[in-house]
């Protein structure tokens, strides 16, 4: 490969690195923080940012920090929609086997966004919709996602997002959340026991080997989804997340 072609490929790679670093920082960052994190000269970071801002993939805030740009919104929406469609056969299989609503969700900033759903055939079911956003600390998918991170990363996210109460059962402190996540890591799945919606219990499991932290949940009213529902749901969830991972990585 010619030297100029190699340099162009390297520049493209650095552009994606910069976007990832902005996202990892919570959505906005200083140019010096980017330079340090990317281990690149300030001049190089400035040149990349100038191009990203000009194209609408980054923007400079009034305080001179840099944030992700509006053009990424459309790309993300299309990618999420395609990802959700790809996982629909597995979600429908989950519903057919367990009889309750199945959801696929990913982390987006400091919250979760639901990207696909296969509804339960029952009239009474949860109210979450595709495209809806929710707190990480009070949802089973959110806790399954947080459980993949270190405690320090969790503290950083919660420090920005806070811990708003959706119900009386929502976790209130970071110590409660970290203890819950420790249990989730040990058993391999997370539980939302009426913490996001009153009277709704959810079990969720992370999808392995994904480029974005992702989880699948099965949810229903506690009248049908008892605590012992896990005995039936977890083996099925384990199969489904493995199938989704395999489909997403089949390239």
XYZ file of C-alpha atoms in Angstrom:
251
model
C 0.000 0.000 0.000
C 1.341 3.437 -0.925
C 2.469 5.699 1.898
C -0.278 8.275 1.272
C -2.946 5.539 1.304
C -1.583 4.193 4.585
C -1.730 7.673 6.089
C -5.338 8.152 4.933
C -6.353 4.843 6.519
C -4.582 5.875 9.735
C -6.429 9.201 9.722
C -9.781 7.445 9.321
C -8.933 5.177 12.243
C -7.997 8.197 14.361
C -11.293 9.906 13.518
C -13.223 6.937 14.902
C -10.926 6.857 17.938
C -11.752 10.513 18.649
C -15.505 9.884 18.379
C -15.224 6.895 20.706
C -13.224 8.921 23.225
C -15.835 11.696 23.237
C -18.553 9.106 23.826
C -16.538 7.390 26.571
C -16.098 10.755 28.311
C -19.860 11.105 28.607
C -20.509 13.195 25.513
C -18.190 16.186 25.799
C -14.486 16.646 26.436
C -11.639 19.161 26.151
C -9.102 19.008 23.360
C -6.295 18.444 25.873
C -8.180 15.481 27.376
C -8.606 14.012 23.909
C -4.931 14.476 23.089
C -3.899 12.764 26.322
C -6.365 9.894 25.931
C -5.465 9.300 22.287
C -1.745 9.833 22.898
C -1.592 12.151 19.896
C -0.178 15.648 19.414
C -2.551 18.555 19.997
C -2.086 19.637 16.384
C -3.291 16.253 15.133
C -6.323 16.246 17.449
C -7.165 19.811 16.425
C -7.014 18.895 12.743
C -9.278 15.877 13.238
C -11.767 17.871 15.309
C -11.852 20.668 12.761
C -12.823 18.148 10.068
C -15.436 16.465 12.288
C -17.001 19.806 13.215
C -17.084 20.929 9.579
C -18.868 17.711 8.591
C -21.344 17.827 11.488
C -20.051 14.757 13.324
C -18.722 16.836 16.226
C -19.493 20.290 17.590
C -17.691 22.804 19.732
C -19.621 24.004 22.758
C -19.678 27.540 24.141
C -17.209 26.474 26.861
C -14.848 25.279 24.084
C -15.334 21.614 24.938
C -16.142 19.215 22.106
C -19.276 17.086 21.859
C -20.697 14.552 19.436
C -22.425 16.143 16.468
C -26.010 15.943 15.185
C -25.170 13.875 12.100
C -24.358 10.940 14.367
C -27.961 10.885 15.568
C -29.269 9.744 12.194
C -26.509 7.167 11.818
C -27.224 5.827 15.289
C -30.959 5.636 14.667
C -30.481 3.686 11.442
C -27.887 1.378 13.014
C -30.133 0.720 16.035
C -33.101 -0.003 13.793
C -31.111 -2.486 11.692
C -29.643 -4.088 14.806
C -33.116 -4.422 16.287
C -34.436 -6.060 13.130
C -31.494 -8.470 13.093
C -32.272 -9.613 16.656
C -36.046 -9.918 16.183
C -36.088 -13.673 15.412
C -34.286 -14.385 18.690
C -36.590 -12.067 20.647
C -39.675 -13.709 19.142
C -38.246 -17.092 20.089
C -37.835 -15.837 23.656
C -41.488 -14.751 23.775
C -42.677 -18.045 22.266
C -40.804 -20.041 24.900
C -41.517 -17.872 27.960
C -44.747 -16.049 27.083
C -43.502 -12.623 28.235
C -42.210 -9.469 26.532
C -38.614 -9.543 25.276
C -36.472 -6.421 24.864
C -33.093 -5.628 23.350
C -31.373 -2.517 24.719
C -28.014 -0.785 24.424
C -26.221 1.875 26.407
C -26.537 5.368 24.960
C -24.699 8.059 26.874
C -25.690 7.623 30.512
C -28.957 5.761 29.902
C -30.305 2.742 28.071
C -32.273 2.880 24.851
C -34.598 0.078 23.781
C -33.833 -0.851 20.178
C -36.122 -3.849 19.646
C -39.084 -5.512 21.304
C -41.179 -8.619 20.826
C -44.388 -8.110 22.843
C -46.063 -10.663 25.042
C -49.350 -12.103 23.713
C -50.970 -11.204 27.036
C -53.099 -8.057 27.303
C -51.282 -6.954 30.470
C -47.625 -6.278 29.751
C -44.907 -3.686 30.329
C -45.132 -0.230 28.762
C -41.566 0.192 27.463
C -41.438 0.976 23.741
C -38.776 0.825 21.051
C -36.837 4.078 21.093
C -37.670 4.668 24.737
C -34.925 5.611 27.156
C -34.569 4.621 30.796
C -32.178 4.909 33.700
C -29.390 2.368 33.903
C -29.668 1.792 37.655
C -33.372 0.937 37.774
C -33.791 -1.410 34.799
C -32.652 -5.000 34.436
C -31.095 -4.286 31.027
C -29.337 -1.248 32.491
C -27.949 -3.226 35.407
C -26.873 -6.068 33.101
C -24.979 -3.462 31.088
C -23.449 -1.755 34.143
C -22.340 -5.128 35.486
C -19.941 -5.357 32.535
C -18.131 -2.222 33.740
C -15.783 -1.621 36.647
C -17.090 -0.047 39.847
C -15.152 3.131 39.051
C -16.806 3.372 35.632
C -20.204 2.843 37.243
C -19.498 5.606 39.781
C -18.530 7.958 36.943
C -21.732 7.269 34.998
C -23.985 7.550 38.035
C -22.153 10.702 39.086
C -23.333 12.285 35.844
C -26.770 10.692 35.565
C -27.830 10.568 39.190
C -30.229 7.942 40.551
C -33.771 9.233 39.977
C -36.557 7.158 41.514
C -38.998 5.557 39.091
C -40.771 3.670 41.887
C -40.484 3.211 45.647
C -38.318 0.151 44.981
C -35.687 1.995 42.897
C -32.158 1.795 44.300
C -31.220 4.967 46.161
C -27.446 4.974 46.661
C -24.340 4.067 44.724
C -23.429 1.520 47.423
C -26.768 -0.249 46.944
C -26.227 -0.288 43.198
C -22.664 -1.622 43.422
C -23.816 -4.384 45.769
C -26.613 -5.278 43.330
C -24.162 -5.342 40.425
C -21.793 -7.601 42.356
C -24.629 -10.115 42.738
C -25.517 -9.722 39.045
C -21.926 -10.475 38.007
C -21.771 -13.550 40.214
C -25.011 -15.121 39.008
C -24.715 -13.926 35.391
C -27.959 -11.960 35.104
C -29.661 -8.847 36.491
C -33.095 -8.374 38.027
C -35.439 -5.386 38.147
C -37.937 -6.169 40.874
C -40.478 -3.401 40.383
C -37.743 -0.763 40.306
C -38.658 0.733 36.935
C -42.373 -0.030 36.669
C -44.637 -0.811 39.608
C -45.666 -4.459 39.617
C -43.284 -5.502 36.828
C -40.385 -7.919 37.258
C -37.614 -8.212 34.652
C -34.668 -10.544 34.159
C -31.836 -9.469 31.848
C -28.557 -10.807 30.541
C -25.716 -9.087 28.700
C -25.068 -9.991 25.065
C -21.393 -11.028 24.859
C -18.797 -9.770 22.392
C -20.710 -6.715 21.197
C -19.139 -3.430 20.052
C -21.676 -1.558 22.200
C -22.780 -2.758 25.633
C -26.042 -4.613 24.997
C -28.525 -6.659 27.000
C -31.708 -8.668 26.492
C -34.536 -8.798 29.021
C -37.747 -10.703 29.552
C -40.401 -8.814 31.503
C -43.891 -9.228 32.821
C -46.235 -8.501 35.723
C -45.268 -10.103 39.014
C -48.570 -12.007 38.945
C -47.045 -14.105 36.132
C -43.324 -13.500 36.604
C -42.544 -14.767 40.089
C -39.084 -14.917 41.629
C -38.841 -18.569 40.581
C -39.419 -17.508 36.953
C -35.626 -17.211 36.732
C -35.305 -21.019 36.809
C -37.157 -21.151 33.500
C -35.997 -17.856 31.980
C -32.230 -17.839 32.539
C -31.362 -20.910 30.422
C -33.464 -19.495 27.580
C -31.916 -16.035 27.939
C -28.468 -17.600 27.839
C -29.257 -19.283 24.519
C -30.805 -16.132 23.055
C -27.919 -13.783 23.898
C -25.445 -16.289 22.454
C -27.494 -16.472 19.240
C -27.724 -12.662 18.979
C -23.980 -12.354 19.531
C -23.276 -14.941 16.838
C -25.604 -13.188 14.370
C -24.107 -9.771 15.085
C -20.554 -11.060 14.642
C -21.205 -13.129 11.505
C -19.031 -11.165 9.088
